[in-house]
PDB file of C-alpha atoms in Angstrom:
ATOM      1  CA  MET A 951     102.896  -3.338 -36.026  1.00 42.00           C
ATOM      2  CA  THR A 952     102.195  -6.548 -35.928  1.00 42.00           C
ATOM      3  CA  ALA A 953      99.386  -8.451 -36.981  1.00 42.00           C
ATOM      4  CA  GLY A 954      96.701  -9.709 -35.052  1.00 45.00           C
ATOM      5  CA  ALA A 955      98.302  -6.969 -32.006  1.00 44.00           C
ATOM      6  CA  PRO A 956      95.089  -5.081 -30.504  1.00 44.00           C
ATOM      7  CA  ARG A 957      94.737  -1.635 -32.166  1.00 46.00           C
ATOM      8  CA  ALA A 958      95.096   1.421 -29.616  1.00 45.00           C
ATOM      9  CA  ARG A 959      92.059   3.797 -28.861  1.00 45.00           C
ATOM     10  CA  ARG A 960      92.067   7.440 -29.630  1.00 45.00           C
ATOM     11  CA  ARG A 961      92.353  10.063 -27.397  1.00 46.00           C
ATOM     12  CA  GLY A 962      88.900  11.013 -26.510  1.00 43.00           C
ATOM     13  CA  SER A 963      86.412   9.107 -28.154  1.00 47.00           C
ATOM     14  CA  VAL A 964      83.023   7.449 -27.160  1.00 44.00           C
ATOM     15  CA  PRO A 965      82.576   3.960 -27.254  1.00 52.00           C
ATOM     16  CA  LEU A 966      79.651   2.592 -28.997  1.00 49.00           C
ATOM     17  CA  GLY A 967      77.716   0.981 -26.547  1.00 52.00           C
ATOM     18  CA  SER A 968      78.372   4.066 -24.287  1.00 52.00           C
ATOM     19  CA  ALA A 969      76.488   5.997 -26.907  1.00 47.00           C
ATOM     20  CA  ARG A 970      73.508   4.122 -26.970  1.00 55.00           C
ATOM     21  CA  ARG A 971      73.297   4.272 -23.447  1.00 55.00           C
ATOM     22  CA  LEU A 972      73.604   7.921 -23.375  1.00 49.00           C
ATOM     23  CA  VAL A 973      71.111   8.107 -26.403  1.00 42.00           C
ATOM     24  CA  ALA A 974      68.611   6.122 -24.416  1.00 47.00           C
ATOM     25  CA  GLY A 975      68.723   8.020 -21.493  1.00 47.00           C
ATOM     26  CA  SER A 976      67.851  10.956 -23.204  1.00 48.00           C
ATOM     27  CA  ALA A 977      65.070   9.511 -24.527  1.00 41.00           C
ATOM     28  CA  ALA A 978      63.426   8.842 -21.625  1.00 40.00           C
ATOM     29  CA  LEU A 979      64.348  12.466 -19.801  1.00 39.00           C
ATOM     30  CA  LEU A 980      62.223  13.318 -22.822  1.00 37.00           C
ATOM     31  CA  VAL A 981      59.092  11.542 -21.781  1.00 32.00           C
ATOM     32  CA  ALA A 982      59.644  12.075 -17.949  1.00 35.00           C
ATOM     33  CA  ALA A 983      59.694  15.370 -19.257  1.00 36.00           C
ATOM     34  CA  ALA A 984      55.851  15.265 -21.574  1.00 36.00           C
ATOM     35  CA  GLY A 985      54.732  13.375 -18.093  1.00 36.00           C
ATOM     36  CA  LEU A 986      54.474  16.456 -16.131  1.00 38.00           C
ATOM     37  CA  ALA A 987      51.705  17.450 -18.565  1.00 43.00           C
ATOM     38  CA  VAL A 988      48.193  15.959 -17.583  1.00 43.00           C
ATOM     39  CA  ALA A 989      47.603  13.844 -19.763  1.00 44.00           C
ATOM     40  CA  ALA A 990      43.777  12.955 -20.635  1.00 42.00           C
ATOM     41  CA  PRO A 991      42.048   9.719 -20.982  1.00 43.00           C
ATOM     42  CA  ALA A 992      39.775   8.557 -23.841  1.00 42.00           C
ATOM     43  CA  ALA A 993      36.076  10.661 -23.611  1.00 41.00           C
ATOM     44  CA  GLU A 994      33.153  11.312 -25.534  1.00 45.00           C
ATOM     45  CA  ALA A 995      32.108  13.204 -28.090  1.00 64.00           C
ATOM     46  CA  ALA A 996      29.422  14.030 -27.668  1.00 87.00           C
ATOM     47  CA  ALA A 997      26.888  16.064 -24.571  1.00 92.00           C
ATOM     48  CA  CYS A 998      26.067  13.390 -21.664  1.00 93.00           C
ATOM     49  CA  SER A 999      22.909  11.256 -22.405  1.00 87.00           C
ATOM     50  CA  GLY A1000      20.500  11.069 -19.303  1.00 79.00           C
ATOM     51  CA  SER A1001      20.796  12.513 -15.987  1.00 83.00           C
ATOM     52  CA  SER A1002      24.136  11.427 -15.458  1.00 89.00           C
ATOM     53  CA  GLY A1003      27.467  13.282 -15.923  1.00 95.00           C
ATOM     54  CA  VAL A1004      28.883  16.580 -16.925  1.00 97.00           C
ATOM     55  CA  THR A1005      29.000  17.720 -20.350  1.00 97.00           C
ATOM     56  CA  VAL A1006      32.042  19.526 -21.148  1.00 97.00           C
ATOM     57  CA  VAL A1007      32.111  22.575 -23.784  1.00 97.00           C
ATOM     58  CA  VAL A1008      35.923  23.925 -24.908  1.00 97.00           C
ATOM     59  CA  ASP A1009      36.146  26.121 -27.357  1.00 97.00           C
ATOM     60  CA  PHE A1010      39.889  27.059 -28.620  1.00 97.00           C
ATOM     61  CA  GLY A1011      39.210  30.118 -30.345  1.00 94.00           C
ATOM     62  CA  SER A1012      41.887  32.326 -32.090  1.00 93.00           C
ATOM     63  CA  LEU A1013      43.598  28.850 -31.163  1.00 95.00           C
ATOM     64  CA  GLY A1014      42.080  26.740 -34.297  1.00 92.00           C
ATOM     65  CA  GLY A1015      40.394  23.467 -33.260  1.00 91.00           C
ATOM     66  CA  GLY A1016      36.729  24.778 -33.284  1.00 95.00           C
ATOM     67  CA  VAL A1017      34.449  23.735 -30.374  1.00 96.00           C
ATOM     68  CA  GLN A1018      34.604  20.404 -28.816  1.00 96.00           C
ATOM     69  CA  THR A1019      31.830  18.697 -26.475  1.00 96.00           C
ATOM     70  CA  GLY A1020      32.755  15.481 -24.344  1.00 96.00           C
ATOM     71  CA  CYS A1021      31.191  13.868 -21.192  1.00 96.00           C
ATOM     72  CA  ALA A1022      32.875  13.466 -18.244  1.00 97.00           C
ATOM     73  CA  GLY A1023      30.463  10.169 -16.766  1.00 94.00           C
ATOM     74  CA  GLY A1024      29.358   9.855 -13.898  1.00 94.00           C
ATOM     75  CA  ASP A1025      30.225  12.555 -10.534  1.00 95.00           C
ATOM     76  CA  PRO A1026      33.626  14.212 -10.969  1.00 96.00           C
ATOM     77  CA  ALA A1027      35.009  15.683  -8.156  1.00 96.00           C
ATOM     78  CA  SER A1028      35.994  18.994  -9.685  1.00 97.00           C
ATOM     79  CA  GLY A1029      35.869  21.045 -13.015  1.00 97.00           C
ATOM     80  CA  LEU A1030      39.157  20.303 -13.438  1.00 97.00           C
ATOM     81  CA  ALA A1031      38.664  16.390 -12.795  1.00 97.00           C
ATOM     82  CA  ALA A1032      35.635  16.943 -15.434  1.00 97.00           C
ATOM     83  CA  LEU A1033      37.658  18.579 -17.959  1.00 97.00           C
ATOM     84  CA  SER A1034      40.266  15.741 -17.825  1.00 97.00           C
ATOM     85  CA  ALA A1035      37.354  13.619 -18.247  1.00 97.00           C
ATOM     86  CA  ALA A1036      36.243  14.807 -20.770  1.00 97.00           C
ATOM     87  CA  GLY A1037      39.211  14.185 -22.758  1.00 96.00           C
ATOM     88  CA  HIS A1038      41.314  16.807 -22.145  1.00 97.00           C
ATOM     89  CA  GLY A1039      44.486  17.793 -21.400  1.00 97.00           C
ATOM     90  CA  TYR A1040      45.834  20.606 -19.338  1.00 97.00           C
ATOM     91  CA  THR A1041      49.305  22.754 -17.533  1.00 97.00           C
ATOM     92  CA  PHE A1042      48.882  25.571 -15.123  1.00 97.00           C
ATOM     93  CA  VAL A1043      50.973  28.549 -15.696  1.00 95.00           C
ATOM     94  CA  PRO A1044      54.459  28.366 -14.006  1.00 94.00           C
ATOM     95  CA  ARG A1045      54.597  29.088 -10.158  1.00 91.00           C
ATOM     96  CA  GLN A1046      50.452  29.724 -10.260  1.00 91.00           C
ATOM     97  CA  PHE A1047      48.832  26.471  -8.951  1.00 89.00           C
ATOM     98  CA  GLY A1048      45.025  26.265 -10.303  1.00 90.00           C
ATOM     99  CA  LEU A1049      45.394  28.700 -13.263  1.00 94.00           C
ATOM    100  CA  VAL A1050      45.230  26.948 -16.294  1.00 96.00           C
ATOM    101  CA  CYS A1051      47.003  27.954 -18.606  1.00 96.00           C
ATOM    102  CA  GLN A1052      47.169  25.453 -21.358  1.00 97.00           C
ATOM    103  CA  ILE A1053      44.185  22.785 -22.722  1.00 97.00           C
ATOM    104  CA  ASP A1054      44.886  20.389 -25.117  1.00 97.00           C
ATOM    105  CA  ALA A1055      48.876  21.980 -25.143  1.00 96.00           C
ATOM    106  CA  ARG A1056      47.241  24.997 -26.465  1.00 96.00           C
ATOM    107  CA  PRO A1057      48.140  28.001 -26.267  1.00 96.00           C
ATOM    108  CA  ASN A1058      52.117  26.446 -27.577  1.00 95.00           C
ATOM    109  CA  PRO A1059      54.277  27.860 -25.465  1.00 94.00           C
ATOM    110  CA  CYS A1060      52.301  28.996 -22.446  1.00 95.00           C
ATOM    111  CA  ASN A1061      51.484  32.528 -22.514  1.00 94.00           C
ATOM    112  CA  GLY A1062      51.361  33.400 -18.770  1.00 94.00           C
ATOM    113  CA  ALA A1063      47.712  33.960 -19.189  1.00 93.00           C
ATOM    114  CA  PRO A1064      47.069  37.726 -20.136  1.00 95.00           C
ATOM    115  CA  THR A1065      43.858  39.431 -19.311  1.00 93.00           C
ATOM    116  CA  THR A1066      43.342  39.501 -22.935  1.00 95.00           C
ATOM    117  CA  ALA A1067      44.279  35.384 -23.757  1.00 96.00           C
ATOM    118  CA  TYR A1068      43.286  33.276 -21.056  1.00 97.00           C
ATOM    119  CA  TRP A1069      41.077  30.535 -20.448  1.00 97.00           C
ATOM    120  CA  SER A1070      38.057  32.026 -19.017  1.00 97.00           C
ATOM    121  CA  TYR A1071      35.490  29.037 -16.888  1.00 97.00           C
ATOM    122  CA  TRP A1072      31.736  28.931 -16.784  1.00 98.00           C
ATOM    123  CA  HIS A1073      28.944  27.119 -15.706  1.00 97.00           C
ATOM    124  CA  ALA A1074      25.502  26.095 -17.250  1.00 97.00           C
ATOM    125  CA  THR A1075      22.114  23.974 -16.675  1.00 96.00           C
ATOM    126  CA  ARG A1076      21.393  21.724 -19.581  1.00 94.00           C
ATOM    127  CA  GLY A1077      18.971  24.090 -22.492  1.00 93.00           C
ATOM    128  CA  GLY A1078      20.023  26.712 -20.066  1.00 96.00           C
ATOM    129  CA  SER A1079      22.820  30.033 -20.417  1.00 96.00           C
ATOM    130  CA  TRP A1080      26.133  30.593 -19.412  1.00 98.00           C
ATOM    131  CA  SER A1081      27.460  31.811 -16.085  1.00 97.00           C
ATOM    132  CA  TYR A1082      30.986  33.421 -15.696  1.00 97.00           C
ATOM    133  CA  ALA A1083      32.525  30.924 -12.886  1.00 96.00           C
ATOM    134  CA  THR A1084      33.160  32.488  -9.637  1.00 94.00           C
ATOM    135  CA  ALA A1085      35.495  30.443  -7.774  1.00 93.00           C
ATOM    136  CA  GLY A1086      38.420  28.044  -9.113  1.00 94.00           C
ATOM    137  CA  ALA A1087      37.887  24.625 -11.175  1.00 96.00           C
ATOM    138  CA  GLY A1088      40.084  22.500  -8.790  1.00 95.00           C
ATOM    139  CA  GLY A1089      37.583  24.101  -5.914  1.00 95.00           C
ATOM    140  CA  TYR A1090      34.426  23.685  -7.768  1.00 97.00           C
ATOM    141  CA  ASN A1091      32.560  20.452  -7.523  1.00 97.00           C
ATOM    142  CA  PRO A1092      29.864  20.218 -10.560  1.00 97.00           C
ATOM    143  CA  GLN A1093      26.732  18.239 -10.366  1.00 96.00           C
ATOM    144  CA  PRO A1094      26.170  15.772 -12.652  1.00 95.00           C
ATOM    145  CA  GLY A1095      23.411  16.989 -15.782  1.00 94.00           C
ATOM    146  CA  THR A1096      25.377  20.429 -15.477  1.00 96.00           C
ATOM    147  CA  VAL A1097      27.152  21.849 -18.259  1.00 97.00           C
ATOM    148  CA  GLU A1098      31.387  23.156 -18.014  1.00 98.00           C
ATOM    149  CA  GLY A1099      32.467  25.249 -20.351  1.00 98.00           C
ATOM    150  CA  TRP A1100      35.911  26.869 -21.506  1.00 98.00           C
ATOM    151  CA  ALA A1101      36.616  29.408 -23.927  1.00 98.00           C
ATOM    152  CA  PHE A1102      40.250  31.212 -24.478  1.00 97.00           C
ATOM    153  CA  GLY A1103      40.207  34.645 -25.506  1.00 96.00           C
ATOM    154  CA  ALA A1104      39.112  37.643 -23.415  1.00 96.00           C
ATOM    155  CA  GLY A1105      36.858  36.010 -21.381  1.00 95.00           C
ATOM    156  CA  GLY A1106      33.923  36.187 -23.649  1.00 96.00           C
ATOM    157  CA  ARG A1107      31.447  32.650 -23.403  1.00 96.00           C
ATOM    158  CA  PRO A1108      31.500  29.852 -25.277  1.00 97.00           C
ATOM    159  CA  GLY A1109      30.891  30.098 -28.843  1.00 96.00           C
ATOM    160  CA  ILE A1110      27.632  27.416 -28.666  1.00 96.00           C
ATOM    161  CA  ALA A1111      24.857  27.258 -26.257  1.00 96.00           C
ATOM    162  CA  PRO A1112      24.551  24.729 -23.458  1.00 96.00           C
ATOM    163  CA  PRO A1113      23.269  21.774 -25.002  1.00 94.00           C
ATOM    164  CA  ALA A1114      19.699  20.717 -24.943  1.00 92.00           C
ATOM    165  CA  ALA A1115      17.844  18.670 -21.919  1.00 88.00           C
ATOM    166  CA  PRO A1116      17.729  15.138 -22.858  1.00 83.00           C
ATOM    167  CA  ALA A1117      14.468  13.974 -23.798  1.00 79.00           C
ATOM    168  CA  PRO A1118      12.793  11.989 -20.698  1.00 79.00           C
ATOM    169  CA  PRO A1119      12.278   8.503 -21.269  1.00 77.00           C
ATOM    170  CA  PRO A1120       9.291   6.594 -22.207  1.00 82.00           C
ATOM    171  CA  PRO A1121       6.407   6.252 -19.528  1.00 86.00           C
ATOM    172  CA  PRO A1122       5.958   2.379 -19.384  1.00 87.00           C
ATOM    173  CA  PRO A1123       4.498   0.817 -20.905  1.00 86.00           C
ATOM    174  CA  LYS A1124       0.503   0.154 -18.687  1.00 82.00           C
ATOM    175  CA  PRO A1125       0.345  -3.366 -17.833  1.00 81.00           C
ATOM    176  CA  THR A1126      -2.535  -5.289 -19.830  1.00 79.00           C
ATOM    177  CA  THR A1127      -5.438  -6.326 -17.435  1.00 78.00           C
ATOM    178  CA  ARG A1128      -8.698  -8.114 -18.600  1.00 75.00           C
ATOM    179  CA  PRO A1129     -11.778  -7.279 -17.773  1.00 73.00           C
ATOM    180  CA  ALA A1130     -13.487  -8.551 -14.466  1.00 74.00           C
ATOM    181  CA  PRO A1131     -16.503 -10.631 -15.222  1.00 74.00           C
ATOM    182  CA  ARG A1132     -19.733  -9.442 -15.071  1.00 75.00           C
ATOM    183  CA  PRO A1133     -22.204 -10.807 -12.848  1.00 69.00           C
ATOM    184  CA  SER A1134     -25.055 -12.570 -14.148  1.00 66.00           C
ATOM    185  CA  ALA A1135     -27.999 -10.837 -14.760  1.00 66.00           C
ATOM    186  CA  GLN A1136     -30.541 -13.519 -12.737  1.00 68.00           C
ATOM    187  CA  PRO A1137     -29.421 -14.256  -9.139  1.00 65.00           C
ATOM    188  CA  PRO A1138     -28.930 -18.136  -8.447  1.00 67.00           C
ATOM    189  CA  PRO A1139     -32.313 -20.180  -6.399  1.00 71.00           C
ATOM    190  CA  ALA A1140     -32.539 -19.850  -2.946  1.00 75.00           C
ATOM    191  CA  PRO A1141     -32.045 -23.212  -1.698  1.00 75.00           C
ATOM    192  CA  ALA A1142     -35.816 -24.736  -0.632  1.00 73.00           C
ATOM    193  CA  PRO A1143     -36.507 -24.214   3.111  1.00 70.00           C
ATOM    194  CA  PRO A1144     -36.984 -27.253   5.179  1.00 68.00           C
ATOM    195  CA  SER A1145     -40.623 -28.266   5.681  1.00 63.00           C
ATOM    196  CA  GLY A1146     -41.313 -27.751   9.541  1.00 52.00           C
ATOM    197  CA  SER A1147     -38.945 -26.557  11.608  1.00 44.00           C
ATOM    198  CA  ALA A1148     -37.563 -30.106  11.963  1.00 42.00           C
ATOM    199  CA  ALA A1149     -34.406 -31.008  10.443  1.00 41.00           C
ATOM    200  CA  ALA A1150     -35.031 -33.095   7.234  1.00 42.00           C
ATOM    201  CA  GLY A1151     -35.407 -37.125   7.935  1.00 44.00           C
ATOM    202  CA  GLY A1152     -36.829 -36.263  11.559  1.00 42.00           C
ATOM    203  CA  GLU A1153     -40.304 -37.600  12.492  1.00 43.00           C
ATOM    204  CA  ALA A1154     -43.111 -36.140  14.347  1.00 40.00           C
ATOM    205  CA  ARG A1155     -43.585 -36.287  17.455  1.00 46.00           C
ATOM    206  CA  GLY A1156     -46.908 -38.321  18.757  1.00 44.00           C
ATOM    207  CA  GLY A1157     -47.541 -39.655  15.127  1.00 46.00           C
ATOM    208  CA  PRO A1158     -47.638 -42.737  14.264  1.00 46.00           C
ATOM    209  CA  PRO A1159     -44.388 -44.893  13.637  1.00 46.00           C
ATOM    210  CA  GLY A1160     -43.481 -44.685   9.699  1.00 44.00           C
ATOM    211  CA  SER A1161     -45.195 -41.477   8.827  1.00 42.00           C
ATOM    212  CA  ALA A1162     -43.097 -39.016   6.763  1.00 39.00           C
ATOM    213  CA  ALA A1163     -40.720 -36.370   8.443  1.00 40.00           C
ATOM    214  CA  GLY A1164     -43.003 -32.942   8.169  1.00 42.00           C
ATOM    215  CA  SER A1165     -46.885 -34.157   8.161  1.00 42.00           C
ATOM    216  CA  PRO A1166     -48.643 -32.464  10.811  1.00 42.00           C
ATOM    217  CA  SER A1167     -50.207 -34.990  13.131  1.00 45.00           C
ATOM    218  CA  ARG A1168     -52.880 -33.811  15.684  1.00 51.00           C
ATOM    219  CA  ALA A1169     -52.198 -33.678  18.977  1.00 46.00           C
ATOM    220  CA  PRO A1170     -53.613 -36.327  21.365  1.00 45.00           C
ATOM    221  CA  ALA A1171     -57.166 -35.475  22.934  1.00 47.00           C
ATOM    222  CA  ARG A1172     -57.300 -34.122  26.157  1.00 54.00           C
ATOM    223  CA  THR A1173     -60.349 -35.962  28.635  1.00 47.00           C
ATOM    224  CA  THR A1174     -61.229 -33.577  31.716  1.00 47.00           C
ATOM    225  CA  THR A1175     -64.126 -34.699  34.787  1.00 49.00           C
ATOM    226  CA  ALA A1176     -66.311 -32.323  36.095  1.00 47.00           C
ATOM    227  CA  PRO A1177     -66.332 -32.121  39.791  1.00 46.00           C
ATOM    228  CA  PRO A1178     -68.768 -33.669  42.234  1.00 46.00           C
ATOM    229  CA  THR A1179     -71.953 -31.785  42.161  1.00 45.00           C
ATOM    230  CA  SER A1180     -73.997 -31.067  45.510  1.00 43.00           C
ATOM    231  CA  ALA A1181     -77.954 -32.189  46.619  1.00 41.00           C
ATOM    232  CA  GLY A1182     -79.023 -28.185  45.569  1.00 42.00           C
ATOM    233  CA  PRO A1183     -79.049 -27.012  42.621  1.00 42.00           C
ATOM    234  CA  THR A1184     -76.246 -26.451  40.621  1.00 42.00           C
ATOM    235  CA  ALA A1185     -75.435 -23.288  37.984  1.00 40.00           C
ATOM    236  CA  THR A1186     -74.033 -24.687  35.039  1.00 40.00           C
ATOM    237  CA  ASP A1187     -72.772 -22.332  31.905  1.00 42.00           C
ATOM    238  CA  GLY A1188     -73.994 -25.023  29.431  1.00 40.00           C
ATOM    239  CA  THR A1189     -70.748 -25.482  28.320  1.00 42.00           C
ATOM    240  CA  SER A1190     -68.994 -27.746  30.556  1.00 43.00           C
ATOM    241  CA  PRO A1191     -69.822 -31.686  28.735  1.00 43.00           C
ATOM    242  CA  PRO A1192     -71.949 -34.481  31.094  1.00 42.00           C
ATOM    243  CA  THR A1193     -70.295 -35.845  34.271  1.00 43.00           C
ATOM    244  CA  GLY A1194     -68.042 -38.384  32.886  1.00 40.00           C
ATOM    245  CA  ALA A1195     -68.038 -38.009  29.064  1.00 39.00           C
ATOM    246  CA  ALA A1196     -64.863 -37.523  27.865  1.00 40.00           C
ATOM    247  CA  ALA A1197     -63.901 -33.676  27.186  1.00 41.00           C
ATOM    248  CA  ALA A1198     -63.706 -33.488  23.174  1.00 42.00           C
ATOM    249  CA  PRO A1199     -60.477 -33.098  21.821  1.00 43.00           C
ATOM    250  CA  SER A1200     -59.475 -28.756  21.820  1.00 44.00           C
ATOM    251  CA  THR A1201     -58.505 -28.346  18.604  1.00 44.00           C
ATOM    252  CA  SER A1202     -57.726 -24.394  19.279  1.00 44.00           C
ATOM    253  CA  ASP A1203     -55.104 -25.272  22.297  1.00 44.00           C
ATOM    254  CA  SER A1204     -52.655 -27.633  20.313  1.00 42.00           C
ATOM    255  CA  GLY A1205     -53.772 -27.288  16.297  1.00 44.00           C
ATOM    256  CA  LEU A1206     -51.661 -29.299  14.267  1.00 43.00           C
ATOM    257  CA  THR A1207     -48.582 -29.786  15.544  1.00 45.00           C
ATOM    258  CA  ALA A1208     -44.997 -29.227  13.402  1.00 46.00           C
ATOM    259  CA  VAL A1209     -42.599 -32.223  13.507  1.00 45.00           C
ATOM    260  CA  GLY A1210     -39.863 -31.346  16.500  1.00 49.00           C
ATOM    261  CA  ALA A1211     -42.247 -28.442  18.203  1.00 51.00           C
ATOM    262  CA  VAL A1212     -42.930 -28.041  21.892  1.00 55.00           C
ATOM    263  CA  GLN A1213     -46.156 -28.960  22.812  1.00 61.00           C
ATOM    264  CA  ARG A1214     -47.628 -26.120  24.750  1.00 67.00           C
ATOM    265  CA  PRO A1215     -50.295 -27.825  27.987  1.00 67.00           C
ATOM    266  CA  PRO A1216     -53.704 -26.156  27.581  1.00 67.00           C
ATOM    267  CA  PRO A1217     -53.969 -23.340  29.937  1.00 64.00           C
ATOM    268  CA  PRO A1218     -55.858 -24.112  33.264  1.00 63.00           C
ATOM    269  CA  ARG A1219     -59.799 -24.072  33.181  1.00 66.00           C
ATOM    270  CA  TYR A1220     -61.282 -22.935  36.757  1.00 62.00           C
ATOM    271  CA  PRO A1221     -65.184 -23.950  37.007  1.00 70.00           C
ATOM    272  CA  TRP A1222     -65.694 -21.312  39.326  1.00 71.00           C
ATOM    273  CA  LYS A1223     -69.146 -20.729  37.768  1.00 74.00           C
ATOM    274  CA  ARG A1224     -69.947 -24.565  39.562  1.00 79.00           C
ATOM    275  CA  LEU A1225     -68.487 -23.685  42.414  1.00 81.00           C
ATOM    276  CA  LEU A1226     -70.697 -19.796  42.419  1.00 82.00           C
ATOM    277  CA  GLY A1227     -73.736 -22.482  41.770  1.00 81.00           C
ATOM    278  CA  SER A1228     -72.631 -24.762  44.563  1.00 84.00           C
ATOM    279  CA  ALA A1229     -72.018 -21.621  47.191  1.00 86.00           C
ATOM    280  CA  LEU A1230     -75.108 -20.293  46.217  1.00 87.00           C
ATOM    281  CA  ALA A1231     -77.494 -23.283  46.545  1.00 87.00           C
ATOM    282  CA  ILE A1232     -75.642 -24.059  50.046  1.00 91.00           C
ATOM    283  CA  LEU A1233     -76.664 -20.380  51.129  1.00 90.00           C
ATOM    284  CA  LEU A1234     -79.786 -20.418  50.393  1.00 90.00           C
ATOM    285  CA  ILE A1235     -80.494 -24.289  52.185  1.00 92.00           C
ATOM    286  CA  VAL A1236     -79.170 -22.846  55.522  1.00 90.00           C
ATOM    287  CA  GLY A1237     -81.473 -19.703  54.915  1.00 90.00           C
ATOM    288  CA  ILE A1238     -84.243 -22.200  54.533  1.00 92.00           C
ATOM    289  CA  ALA A1239     -82.987 -24.312  58.152  1.00 90.00           C
ATOM    290  CA  VAL A1240     -82.527 -21.146  59.694  1.00 89.00           C
ATOM    291  CA  THR A1241     -85.526 -19.876  58.796  1.00 89.00           C
ATOM    292  CA  GLY A1242     -87.472 -22.892  60.024  1.00 87.00           C
ATOM    293  CA  ILE A1243     -85.305 -22.517  63.374  1.00 89.00           C
ATOM    294  CA  LEU A1244     -86.128 -19.398  64.369  1.00 87.00           C
ATOM    295  CA  VAL A1245     -89.634 -19.923  63.066  1.00 85.00           C
ATOM    296  CA  ALA A1246     -90.151 -23.170  65.340  1.00 84.00           C
ATOM    297  CA  ARG A1247     -88.806 -20.862  68.240  1.00 83.00           C
ATOM    298  CA  ARG A1248     -91.216 -18.047  68.021  1.00 81.00           C
ATOM    299  CA  ARG A1249     -93.903 -20.757  67.714  1.00 80.00           C
ATOM    300  CA  ARG A1250     -92.467 -22.575  71.228  1.00 81.00           C
ATOM    301  CA  SER A1251     -92.286 -19.056  72.917  1.00 78.00           C
ATOM    302  CA  GLN A1252     -96.132 -18.192  72.616  1.00 72.00           C
ATOM    303  CA  PRO A1253     -98.806 -19.024  74.971  1.00 69.00           C
ATOM    304  CA  PRO A1254    -100.858 -21.850  73.880  1.00 66.00           C
ATOM    305  CA  MET A1255    -104.088 -20.231  73.002  1.00 58.00           C
TER     306      MET A1255
END
């Protein structure tokens, strides 16, 4: 064999590049197979606080791992969704979809979920007691604030009681209010009423110019004239003034006139006493005249003596 000639490949040998590709493909198949199991997201390692979220309790029992409590935040659509959201993966029994065989790859391998060693499914309220589920975890919708339980064994309930109910939130602080000011014991003085019934600054009617508003003024005097008397005797009441004399101002009719007040006229006077006296005098004169006429006729009718 001369130097520099290419070496012949041995029969049955695999090139180095092909071997590397084969190893990478096998690793990818293993990863894909591992992905068939439901992966669990990270979750809180404690019960949910408040009334939101679903608390999930998983009791591994004889499988080892103790009892784990997690929180599935929000409102999971099913019990399986709550189990996954609380941080646990699960697989089903082969050819029995919905029947959980493994949680977090336990038991390993899947034992087919016999009645003496299977994952039992439970419900509870916060601070209440466990009750065995009557429906599968895939078709049950847990309410926020409740507890989901899983226990491996022969159908026993989880080894711990459901977590207690969360403490109620503290009441909001009361708003500070300032006390209303107390009214003063003495009421404010009332405004002084205006003098008289007219507005301030007015002048009295009939008063002299420049007189102060509200000062009383006496009403102007009124004069009355007695009717003429006849020749006969006249009966008088003794209270009427003499003929032609001015009547004294009547203080009972007008009195003091307030500023701006309307002055009422005095009531009319009827001199009925004077009229009655005149009528009686006329009747007396007529009677005397008639009597004289009758006496004269009687005398004329008598024969002379």
